[in-house]
Amino acid sequence: MKIRTRFAPSPTGFMHVGNLRTALYEYLTARHANGTFVLRIEDTDQERYVEGAIDVIYDTLKLAGISHDEGPDIGGDFGPYVQSERLSIYKPYAEKLIEEGKAYRCFCSKERLAKVREDAIANGQDSIGYDRHCRDLSQVEIEKNLNYGIPYVIRQKLPLSGETTYHDCVYGDITIPNEDLDDQILLKVDGFPTYNFANVIDDHTMGITHIVRGCEYLSSTPKYNALYEAFGWDIPTYIHLPLIMGKSIDEEGKEVVSKLSKRHGSTGFFDLVNEGYLPQAIINYIALLGWAPSDNKEILTMEELINDFNIESISKSPSVFDYDKLLWMNGEYIKAMSSDEFLSYAKVYYDKFAISSCKYDLLEELLKPRITKFTEIEEKLEFLAKYEEFELSLFEHKKSKSTLETSKQMINEFLPILESIDESNWNRDYLGSKFVDFATEKEIKNALIMWPIRIAAAGVAVTPGGCSEVLVLLGREESLRRINLAKSRLEI
RNA sequence: GGCUCCAUGGUCAAGCGGUUAAGACGGCGCCCUCUCAAGGCGCAAUCAGGAGUUCGAUUCUCCUUGGAGUCACCA
């Protein structure tokens, strides 16, 4: 049997990384087995509808490199793939269950339901669900209510006693007491199906064989199975995924972990992308949240993920989303980039400093090992545009034995040499050799001359690259201007 | 509260009855070095607790504790 999985997001305009990981695992489960991956949009909740939200889903999957074989945009043999276009198919299924005595009309008002729940809570009852008031209404009462036009929902009759066991690929056999199962609503007053109902109908009619979802569904799965059984359908293979958690500090200063949410940092795929995380790095990272390849490799391409992925290695315990590790991984992806790719991301920042293309290669070399996100380029290059009066104490550096006195002397002696170097020789190798020659001749350490020149030119202690590189990035004219300025400040 | 699930360093994790209990992130130290990175080397840090089963438990069973999820006319 060919495996079919589906990703069924709601168009909320926001793609939580937890959802994205579910999508990824669904995709990997299908691809690994040469199966089919289906995209279905669950938009039955009209209140939650957000303009352009479906595009967020498409854009996310595309950027993430998760491609579907069937979906609203590309069609397929099991359409329509948007739930709101499937509305007419659910009601007959629900009515069929009524005919067979497996479901019933419930005329209870929301107020009554709320009261029932309140009382249950007040009495400290374990079960705070529906009291099954309408489950055994007589035919006469039903007719009467129908004639009065009392609105009703359709509920499924679930077993009152015993227990239900099902198998999950990750968690093994799960057994739930049937008395904990509410008579679930299939069709709402407005005639729309509930999520649970539509989900089962859709999954079955779309031939979904493997249901991959978060483990928050673990305890409601027996209800799904009751539906499959009521219709006499095969129960799909279940793969429940451990939750992704976030760590935060509560009011008392204690560390707490809970389901990853905004208070832990950015959790939306595009939020992370906008912060400078690369889509491939995000995918790679979340793939490893709850699963590890047999060889424990950490940097994996999508192709490798597809090959190595196996359901048996999915872990049961929840994992904490670690932004530090994601950041590291992002850096690894940057380091592995080709020059063209690097430039395509970096150029927008280069342009802010009006950097000429002849410096691109040098910048790539300097920046690549120094950034973990492209957004960091701006601060790294800030010294190119800004040169303010800095603390002269920057010239003091213990390791290179640099002091205000030596700095003043070095700059005085070296400035003429720099000034004698013309534009055509103003490059890293030539400048570097001049420093070394100077140091050798004076019998001093390279650092003693390079430190003050770099400080004088950059005006900051930390620069991406050393003295020669800084001078090249600044250019001859600006370098000399700055060093002269520093010189006069040192002489006062 | 009922039900369900989970439990190896700070984090991700390997392990699937016998190991000096991998690896990665982060931390720390050293080397390299004109700064900061990168890179190289190294260090610290884990089987929640208690009973069993067994010649032998991180590994199997039970209990305790802790954590999480779930109990909607939301998806």
Coordinates of C-alpha atoms (C1' of nucleotides) in Angstrom, one line a residue:
Chain A
M1 CA 0.0 0.0 0.0
K2 CA 1.3 3.4 -0.9
I3 CA 1.7 5.7 2.0
R4 CA -0.3 8.9 2.0
T5 CA 0.2 11.6 4.5
R6 CA -1.4 15.0 4.8
F7 CA -0.7 18.4 6.3
A8 CA -3.9 20.1 7.2
P9 CA -3.3 23.6 8.6
S10 CA -5.8 26.2 9.4
P11 CA -5.2 29.5 7.5
T12 CA -4.5 31.7 10.5
G13 CA -1.8 33.7 8.8
F14 CA 0.8 32.3 11.2
M15 CA 3.0 29.2 10.9
H16 CA 4.1 28.1 14.2
V17 CA 7.4 26.1 14.1
G18 CA 5.6 23.2 15.9
N19 CA 3.2 23.0 13.0
L20 CA 6.0 23.3 10.5
R21 CA 7.7 20.4 12.2
T22 CA 4.6 18.3 11.9
A23 CA 4.4 19.2 8.2
L24 CA 8.0 18.2 7.8
Y25 CA 7.6 14.9 9.5
E26 CA 4.5 14.2 7.4
Y27 CA 6.5 15.1 4.4
L28 CA 9.4 12.9 5.4
T29 CA 7.2 10.0 6.3
A30 CA 5.7 10.1 2.8
R31 CA 8.8 10.8 0.9
H32 CA 10.9 8.3 2.7
A33 CA 8.5 5.6 1.5
N34 CA 7.9 7.1 -1.9
G35 CA 4.5 8.0 -0.8
T36 CA 2.2 10.9 -1.4
F37 CA 2.1 14.1 0.6
V38 CA -1.2 16.0 0.5
L39 CA -1.9 19.6 1.5
R40 CA -5.4 20.3 2.8
I41 CA -6.6 23.6 4.1
E42 CA -8.9 23.4 7.1
D43 CA -10.8 26.6 6.9
T44 CA -14.1 25.7 8.5
D45 CA -13.8 28.2 11.2
Q46 CA -15.0 31.3 9.5
E47 CA -14.3 33.5 12.4
R48 CA -10.6 32.8 12.3
Y49 CA -10.3 33.6 8.6
V50 CA -7.4 35.9 7.8
E51 CA -6.8 37.5 4.5
G52 CA -3.8 36.1 2.6
A53 CA -3.4 33.4 5.2
I54 CA -3.4 30.6 2.6
D55 CA -0.5 32.3 0.9
V56 CA 1.5 32.2 4.1
I57 CA 1.0 28.4 4.0
Y58 CA 2.2 28.1 0.4
D59 CA 5.1 30.5 0.9
T60 CA 6.2 28.7 4.0
L61 CA 6.2 25.3 2.4
K62 CA 7.9 26.6 -0.6
L63 CA 10.7 28.3 1.3
A64 CA 11.1 25.3 3.6
G65 CA 11.5 23.0 0.6
I66 CA 8.4 20.9 1.6
S67 CA 6.6 20.2 -1.6
H68 CA 3.1 18.6 -1.8
D69 CA 1.9 16.2 -4.5
E70 CA -1.8 17.2 -4.1
G71 CA -3.4 20.3 -2.8
P72 CA -5.7 23.2 -3.6
D73 CA -3.2 24.9 -5.9
I74 CA -2.2 21.8 -7.9
G75 CA -5.2 19.6 -7.7
G76 CA -5.3 15.9 -7.4
D77 CA -7.7 12.9 -7.5
F78 CA -9.1 13.5 -4.1
G79 CA -10.2 17.1 -4.2
P80 CA -11.4 19.5 -3.3
Y81 CA -8.6 20.2 -1.0
V82 CA -10.1 23.1 0.8
Q83 CA -12.5 22.1 3.5
S84 CA -15.0 25.0 3.0
E85 CA -15.5 23.5 -0.5
R86 CA -16.3 20.1 0.9
L87 CA -19.1 21.2 3.2
S88 CA -21.8 19.3 1.4
I89 CA -20.2 16.0 1.9
Y90 CA -20.2 15.8 5.7
K91 CA -23.9 16.1 6.6
P92 CA -25.0 12.8 4.8
Y93 CA -22.3 10.9 6.7
A94 CA -23.7 12.3 10.0
E95 CA -27.3 11.5 9.0
K96 CA -26.3 8.0 8.1
L97 CA -25.0 7.5 11.6
I98 CA -28.4 8.7 13.0
E99 CA -30.2 6.2 10.8
E100 CA -28.0 3.5 12.1
G101 CA -28.5 4.5 15.7
K102 CA -24.9 5.5 16.1
A103 CA -25.6 9.2 16.5
Y104 CA -28.4 11.3 17.7
R105 CA -29.8 14.8 17.6
C106 CA -29.0 16.9 20.7
F107 CA -31.4 19.8 21.3
C108 CA -29.6 21.1 24.4
S109 CA -28.9 24.8 24.4
K110 CA -25.5 26.2 25.0
E111 CA -26.8 27.7 28.2
R112 CA -27.9 24.3 29.5
L113 CA -24.5 22.8 28.5
A114 CA -22.8 25.6 30.4
K115 CA -24.9 24.9 33.5
V116 CA -24.2 21.2 33.4
R117 CA -20.5 21.9 33.3
E118 CA -20.7 24.4 36.1
D119 CA -22.6 22.0 38.3
A120 CA -20.2 19.3 37.5
I121 CA -17.3 21.5 38.5
A122 CA -19.0 22.7 41.6
N123 CA -19.7 19.1 42.7
G124 CA -16.1 18.2 42.1
Q125 CA -17.1 15.6 39.5
D126 CA -14.3 14.0 37.5
S127 CA -16.2 14.2 34.3
I128 CA -17.1 17.7 33.4
G129 CA -18.5 16.9 29.9
Y130 CA -21.9 16.5 28.4
D131 CA -24.5 14.6 30.5
R132 CA -25.9 12.8 27.5
H133 CA -29.3 14.3 28.1
C134 CA -30.6 13.8 24.6
R135 CA -29.0 10.4 23.9
D136 CA -32.1 8.4 24.6
L137 CA -34.9 10.9 23.7
S138 CA -38.0 9.1 22.6
Q139 CA -39.0 9.3 19.0
V140 CA -42.0 11.4 20.1
E141 CA -39.9 13.9 21.9
I142 CA -37.6 14.2 18.9
E143 CA -40.5 14.8 16.5
K144 CA -41.9 17.4 18.9
N145 CA -38.6 19.2 19.1
L146 CA -38.2 19.0 15.4
N147 CA -41.6 20.5 14.9
Y148 CA -40.9 23.3 17.3
G149 CA -37.9 24.0 15.2
I150 CA -35.5 23.7 18.1
P151 CA -32.0 23.9 16.7
Y152 CA -29.9 20.8 17.3
V153 CA -26.4 19.4 16.9
I154 CA -25.6 15.9 15.9
R155 CA -23.6 13.9 18.5
Q156 CA -22.1 10.5 18.2
K157 CA -23.0 7.8 20.6
L158 CA -19.9 6.6 22.3
P159 CA -19.6 3.5 24.5
L160 CA -20.4 4.2 28.2
S161 CA -18.2 1.6 29.7
G162 CA -15.2 -0.5 28.9
E163 CA -12.0 0.9 27.4
T164 CA -10.5 1.6 24.0
T165 CA -7.0 0.6 23.0
Y166 CA -5.2 1.7 19.9
H167 CA -1.7 1.6 18.7
D168 CA 0.6 4.5 18.1
C169 CA 3.9 4.1 16.3
V170 CA 5.7 6.4 18.7
Y171 CA 3.9 5.8 22.0
G172 CA 2.9 2.2 21.6
D173 CA -0.4 1.0 22.9
I174 CA -2.6 3.6 24.5
T175 CA -5.7 2.6 26.5
I176 CA -8.4 5.1 27.5
P177 CA -11.4 4.4 29.7
N178 CA -14.5 4.9 27.6
E179 CA -16.3 6.7 30.3
D180 CA -13.9 9.6 29.7
L181 CA -15.1 9.9 26.1
D182 CA -17.7 12.5 25.5
D183 CA -20.5 12.0 23.0
Q184 CA -18.7 14.2 20.5
I185 CA -20.5 16.7 18.3
L186 CA -20.3 15.8 14.6
L187 CA -22.3 18.6 13.1
K188 CA -22.8 22.0 14.7
V189 CA -26.0 24.0 14.9
D190 CA -25.1 25.8 11.8
G191 CA -24.7 22.6 10.0
F192 CA -20.9 22.9 9.8
P193 CA -18.9 19.8 10.8
T194 CA -16.7 20.0 13.8
Y195 CA -13.0 19.7 13.2
N196 CA -12.9 16.2 14.6
F197 CA -15.6 15.0 12.3
A198 CA -14.4 16.7 9.1
N199 CA -11.0 15.5 9.8
V200 CA -11.9 11.9 9.9
I201 CA -14.2 12.1 6.8
D202 CA -11.5 14.0 4.9
D203 CA -8.7 11.7 5.9
H204 CA -10.7 8.7 4.9
T205 CA -12.0 10.0 1.7
M206 CA -8.6 11.3 0.7
G207 CA -7.1 7.9 1.4
I208 CA -4.7 9.1 4.1
T209 CA -2.9 6.1 5.5
H210 CA -0.6 7.7 8.1
I211 CA -1.8 10.4 10.4
V212 CA 1.1 12.4 11.8
R213 CA 0.1 15.0 14.4
G214 CA 1.1 16.5 17.7
C215 CA 0.6 14.4 20.8
E216 CA -2.0 16.7 22.1
Y217 CA -4.3 14.4 20.1
L218 CA -3.2 11.3 22.0
S219 CA -6.2 11.3 24.4
S220 CA -8.8 12.1 21.8
T221 CA -7.8 9.5 19.3
P222 CA -10.2 6.9 20.6
K223 CA -13.0 9.3 19.4
Y224 CA -11.6 9.3 16.0
N225 CA -11.4 5.6 16.0
A226 CA -15.0 5.3 17.1
L227 CA -15.9 7.2 14.0
Y228 CA -13.8 5.0 11.7
E229 CA -15.4 2.0 13.3
A230 CA -18.9 3.4 13.0
F231 CA -18.4 3.7 9.3
G232 CA -16.6 0.4 9.0
W233 CA -13.4 2.1 7.8
D234 CA -9.9 1.0 8.3
I235 CA -8.1 2.8 11.1
P236 CA -5.1 4.7 9.9
T237 CA -1.6 4.4 11.3
Y238 CA -1.0 6.9 14.0
I239 CA 2.2 8.8 14.5
H240 CA 2.0 11.2 17.4
L241 CA 4.8 13.7 17.9
P242 CA 6.2 15.0 21.1
L243 CA 5.6 18.6 21.8
I244 CA 8.1 21.4 21.3
M245 CA 8.5 23.3 24.5
G246 CA 10.0 26.7 25.4
K247 CA 11.8 27.6 28.5
S248 CA 11.1 30.8 30.4
I249 CA 11.5 32.4 33.8
D250 CA 8.3 32.9 35.8
E251 CA 7.4 35.7 38.2
E252 CA 9.2 34.0 41.1
G253 CA 12.4 33.7 39.0
K254 CA 11.9 29.9 38.5
E255 CA 12.7 28.3 35.2
V256 CA 9.6 26.8 33.7
V257 CA 9.0 24.8 30.5
S258 CA 5.7 24.9 28.6
K259 CA 4.4 24.5 25.1
L260 CA 6.5 26.8 22.9
S261 CA 4.8 30.2 22.5
K262 CA 5.5 33.8 21.8
R263 CA 6.7 34.5 25.3
H264 CA 9.7 32.3 24.6
G265 CA 10.7 34.2 21.5
S266 CA 9.8 34.1 17.9
T267 CA 7.8 31.0 17.1
G268 CA 6.5 31.9 13.6
F269 CA 8.4 30.6 10.6
F270 CA 8.4 34.0 9.0
D271 CA 9.3 35.8 12.2
L272 CA 12.4 33.6 12.4
V273 CA 13.2 34.2 8.8
N274 CA 12.8 38.0 9.2
E275 CA 15.2 37.8 12.2
G276 CA 17.8 36.3 9.9
Y277 CA 17.4 32.6 10.3
L278 CA 17.7 30.7 7.0
P279 CA 14.8 28.5 6.0
Q280 CA 17.1 25.5 5.6
A281 CA 18.6 26.0 9.0
I282 CA 15.2 26.3 10.6
I283 CA 14.1 23.1 8.9
N284 CA 17.3 21.3 9.8
Y285 CA 17.0 22.4 13.3
I286 CA 13.4 21.5 13.9
A287 CA 13.9 18.1 12.2
L288 CA 16.2 17.3 15.1
L289 CA 13.7 18.3 17.7
G290 CA 12.2 14.9 18.5
W291 CA 14.2 12.8 16.0
A292 CA 17.9 11.9 15.5
P293 CA 19.5 10.1 12.5
S294 CA 21.2 6.8 13.3
D295 CA 24.7 8.4 12.8
N296 CA 23.7 11.5 14.8
K297 CA 24.8 13.8 12.0
E298 CA 23.6 17.3 12.7
I299 CA 23.7 19.1 9.4
L300 CA 21.5 17.4 7.0
T301 CA 20.1 18.4 3.6
M302 CA 16.4 17.7 2.8
E303 CA 17.5 14.8 0.7
E304 CA 19.5 13.3 3.6
L305 CA 16.5 13.9 5.9
I306 CA 14.3 12.0 3.5
N307 CA 16.7 9.1 3.3
D308 CA 17.5 8.9 7.0
F309 CA 14.1 9.6 8.4
N310 CA 12.4 6.7 10.2
I311 CA 9.5 6.6 12.4
E312 CA 11.1 4.3 15.0
S313 CA 13.6 7.0 15.9
I314 CA 11.1 9.6 16.8
S315 CA 11.5 10.3 20.5
K316 CA 8.6 10.3 23.0
S317 CA 9.8 13.1 25.3
P318 CA 9.1 16.7 24.6
S319 CA 12.1 18.9 23.6
V320 CA 13.0 22.5 24.3
F321 CA 13.5 24.8 21.4
D322 CA 17.0 26.1 21.8
Y323 CA 17.6 29.4 20.0
D324 CA 21.3 29.2 20.7
K325 CA 21.6 25.9 18.8
L326 CA 19.5 27.2 16.0
L327 CA 21.8 30.2 15.8
W328 CA 24.9 28.0 15.6
M329 CA 23.3 26.0 12.9
N330 CA 22.4 29.1 11.0
G331 CA 26.1 30.0 11.1
E332 CA 27.1 26.6 9.8
Y333 CA 24.8 27.1 6.8
I334 CA 26.3 30.5 6.2
K335 CA 29.8 29.1 6.3
A336 CA 28.9 26.5 3.8
M337 CA 27.5 29.0 1.3
S338 CA 28.9 29.6 -2.1
S339 CA 30.1 33.1 -2.9
D340 CA 27.1 33.8 -5.0
E341 CA 24.7 32.7 -2.4
F342 CA 26.5 34.6 0.3
L343 CA 26.4 37.7 -1.8
S344 CA 22.7 37.3 -2.5
Y345 CA 22.0 37.6 1.2
A346 CA 24.7 40.1 2.1
K347 CA 24.3 42.6 -0.7
V348 CA 21.4 44.4 0.8
Y349 CA 23.6 45.2 3.8
Y350 CA 26.6 46.1 1.6
D351 CA 24.5 48.6 -0.2
K352 CA 23.7 50.4 3.0
F353 CA 27.4 51.2 3.2
A354 CA 27.8 51.9 -0.5
I355 CA 30.5 49.2 -0.8
S356 CA 32.0 48.7 -4.1
S357 CA 31.9 45.3 -5.7
C358 CA 35.6 45.0 -5.7
K359 CA 35.5 44.5 -2.0
Y360 CA 32.9 41.7 -2.0
D361 CA 35.4 38.9 -2.0
L362 CA 37.3 40.3 0.9
L363 CA 34.1 41.0 2.8
E364 CA 32.8 37.5 2.3
E365 CA 36.1 36.1 3.7
L366 CA 36.0 38.4 6.7
L367 CA 32.3 38.1 7.4
K368 CA 31.6 34.5 6.8
P369 CA 33.2 33.1 9.9
R370 CA 32.0 36.1 12.0
I371 CA 28.3 36.1 11.5
T372 CA 25.6 33.7 12.5
K373 CA 22.9 35.8 10.9
F374 CA 23.1 38.1 7.9
T375 CA 21.4 40.8 10.0
E376 CA 24.6 41.0 12.0
I377 CA 26.5 42.5 9.0
E378 CA 25.2 45.9 9.7
E379 CA 26.8 46.2 13.1
K380 CA 30.0 44.5 12.0
L381 CA 30.5 47.1 9.3
E382 CA 29.2 50.1 11.2
F383 CA 32.7 51.4 11.8
L384 CA 33.0 52.0 8.0
A385 CA 30.4 54.7 8.1
K386 CA 30.9 56.0 11.6
Y387 CA 34.0 57.4 13.1
E388 CA 33.5 59.2 16.4
E389 CA 35.8 60.5 19.1
F390 CA 36.7 57.3 20.8
E391 CA 38.4 56.8 24.1
L392 CA 42.1 57.1 23.6
S393 CA 42.5 54.3 26.1
L394 CA 41.6 51.9 23.2
F395 CA 45.2 52.3 22.2
E396 CA 46.3 50.6 25.4
H397 CA 46.6 46.9 24.9
K398 CA 48.4 44.7 27.3
K399 CA 49.1 41.8 25.0
S400 CA 50.7 43.8 22.2
K401 CA 52.4 46.0 24.8
S402 CA 50.7 48.9 23.2
T403 CA 50.4 52.2 25.3
L404 CA 49.4 55.7 24.5
E405 CA 53.1 56.5 24.2
T406 CA 54.0 53.7 21.8
S407 CA 50.9 54.3 19.8
K408 CA 51.7 57.9 19.3
Q409 CA 55.2 57.0 18.3
M410 CA 54.2 54.2 16.0
I411 CA 51.6 56.3 14.2
N412 CA 54.0 59.1 13.8
E413 CA 56.6 56.9 12.3
F414 CA 54.3 54.8 10.2
L415 CA 52.1 57.4 8.8
P416 CA 54.6 58.6 6.2
I417 CA 55.0 55.1 5.0
L418 CA 51.3 54.7 4.6
E419 CA 51.1 58.0 2.8
S420 CA 53.8 56.9 0.4
I421 CA 51.7 53.9 -0.7
D422 CA 49.6 54.9 -3.6
E423 CA 46.1 53.7 -4.5
S424 CA 47.3 50.9 -6.8
N425 CA 49.2 49.2 -4.0
W426 CA 46.5 49.8 -1.3
N427 CA 45.7 46.1 -0.9
R428 CA 45.9 43.6 1.9
D429 CA 49.1 41.8 0.9
Y430 CA 51.1 44.9 0.2
L431 CA 50.0 46.7 3.3
G432 CA 50.6 43.6 5.3
S433 CA 54.1 43.3 4.1
K434 CA 54.8 46.9 4.9
F435 CA 53.8 46.3 8.5
V436 CA 55.9 43.2 8.8
D437 CA 58.9 44.9 7.2
F438 CA 58.5 47.8 9.5
A439 CA 58.3 45.6 12.6
T440 CA 61.3 43.5 11.5
E441 CA 63.4 46.6 10.8
K442 CA 62.5 48.1 14.2
E443 CA 62.8 44.7 15.9
I444 CA 59.4 45.1 17.4
K445 CA 56.4 42.7 17.5
N446 CA 54.0 43.1 14.6
A447 CA 51.3 43.8 17.1
L448 CA 52.9 46.9 18.4
I449 CA 52.5 48.6 15.1
M450 CA 49.3 47.0 13.9
W451 CA 47.3 47.5 17.0
P452 CA 47.5 51.3 17.1
I453 CA 47.0 51.7 13.3
R454 CA 43.9 49.5 13.4
I455 CA 42.5 51.4 16.3
A456 CA 43.2 54.7 14.8
A457 CA 41.6 53.7 11.5
A458 CA 38.6 51.9 12.9
G459 CA 37.9 53.9 16.0
V460 CA 36.6 50.8 17.7
A461 CA 38.2 47.9 19.5
V462 CA 36.6 45.1 17.6
T463 CA 36.6 44.9 13.9
P464 CA 36.0 42.1 11.5
G465 CA 39.5 41.4 10.2
G466 CA 42.8 42.8 11.1
C467 CA 44.7 46.0 10.5
S468 CA 45.4 45.6 6.8
E469 CA 41.9 44.5 6.1
V470 CA 40.4 47.4 7.9
L471 CA 42.6 49.8 5.9
V472 CA 41.5 48.2 2.7
L473 CA 37.9 48.3 3.6
L474 CA 38.1 52.0 4.5
G475 CA 40.2 52.9 1.4
R476 CA 43.3 54.9 1.3
E477 CA 41.9 58.3 1.6
E478 CA 39.6 57.6 4.5
S479 CA 42.2 55.6 6.3
L480 CA 44.8 58.4 6.1
R481 CA 42.2 60.9 7.2
R482 CA 41.3 59.0 10.3
I483 CA 44.8 58.1 11.2
N484 CA 45.8 61.7 10.9
L485 CA 42.9 62.7 13.2
A486 CA 44.0 60.1 15.7
K487 CA 47.5 61.3 15.5
S488 CA 46.6 64.9 16.4
R489 CA 44.4 63.7 19.2
L490 CA 47.3 61.7 20.6
E491 CA 49.7 64.6 20.4
I492 CA 47.6 66.9 22.6
Chain B
rG1 C1' -9.5 17.3 39.8
rG2 C1' -10.2 12.7 36.1
rC3 C1' -7.7 10.5 32.1
rU4 C1' -3.2 10.0 29.1
rC5 C1' 1.8 10.5 28.1
rC6 C1' 6.9 11.6 29.3
rA7 C1' 11.7 11.3 32.5
rU8 C1' 20.0 10.3 30.3
rG9 C1' 24.4 16.8 31.6
rG10 C1' 21.7 23.8 31.4
rU11 C1' 19.7 22.3 26.0
rC12 C1' 19.3 18.6 21.7
rA13 C1' 20.5 13.7 22.2
rA14 C1' 23.0 8.3 21.3
rG15 C1' 22.1 3.9 24.1
rC16 C1' 17.7 -0.6 23.2
rG17 C1' 20.8 -6.2 30.2
rG18 C1' 27.4 -6.2 30.8
rU19 C1' 30.0 0.7 27.7
rU20 C1' 35.7 4.4 31.0
rA21 C1' 27.4 6.3 29.5
rA22 C1' 28.8 8.7 22.5
rG23 C1' 28.2 13.2 19.8
rA24 C1' 26.4 18.4 19.2
rC25 C1' 24.9 23.4 21.3
rG26 C1' 26.1 26.4 25.3
rG27 C1' 30.0 27.2 29.4
rC28 C1' 35.1 27.1 30.8
rG29 C1' 40.5 26.7 29.7
rC30 C1' 44.7 26.4 26.4
rC31 C1' 46.8 27.0 21.4
rC32 C1' 46.7 30.1 17.0
rU33 C1' 46.6 35.5 16.8
rC34 C1' 47.1 43.0 15.7
rU35 C1' 41.0 42.9 18.0
rC36 C1' 36.7 39.8 17.3
rA37 C1' 35.5 35.5 15.1
rA38 C1' 36.7 31.0 12.7
rG39 C1' 39.8 26.7 13.4
rG40 C1' 42.6 23.1 16.7
rC41 C1' 43.1 20.8 21.5
rG42 C1' 41.2 19.9 26.3
rC43 C1' 37.9 20.3 30.8
rA44 C1' 33.5 20.4 33.7
rA45 C1' 28.5 18.6 33.5
rU46 C1' 23.6 13.4 32.9
rC47 C1' 21.0 8.1 33.9
rA48 C1' 14.9 12.0 39.3
rG49 C1' 14.1 8.7 43.9
rG50 C1' 12.7 3.9 45.9
rA51 C1' 11.4 -1.2 45.5
rG52 C1' 11.6 -5.5 42.6
rU53 C1' 13.2 -9.2 38.2
rU54 C1' 18.3 -10.8 37.1
rC55 C1' 24.7 -13.3 38.1
rG56 C1' 24.3 -8.2 36.4
rA57 C1' 20.3 -2.7 35.5
rU58 C1' 20.5 3.8 32.4
rU59 C1' 18.1 -0.3 29.7
rC60 C1' 12.6 -4.7 32.0
rU61 C1' 8.2 -4.3 36.0
rC62 C1' 5.8 -1.5 39.9
rC63 C1' 5.4 2.7 43.2
rU64 C1' 6.7 7.7 44.4
rU65 C1' 8.1 12.4 42.7
rG66 C1' 8.4 15.9 38.9
rG67 C1' 6.9 17.7 34.1
rA68 C1' 3.5 18.0 30.0
rG69 C1' -1.0 17.2 27.3
rU70 C1' -6.2 16.7 27.3
rC71 C1' -11.1 17.0 29.1
rA72 C1' -15.3 23.0 23.6
rC73 C1' -21.1 23.8 18.9
rC74 C1' -11.7 25.8 18.4
rA75 C1' -8.8 23.9 15.0

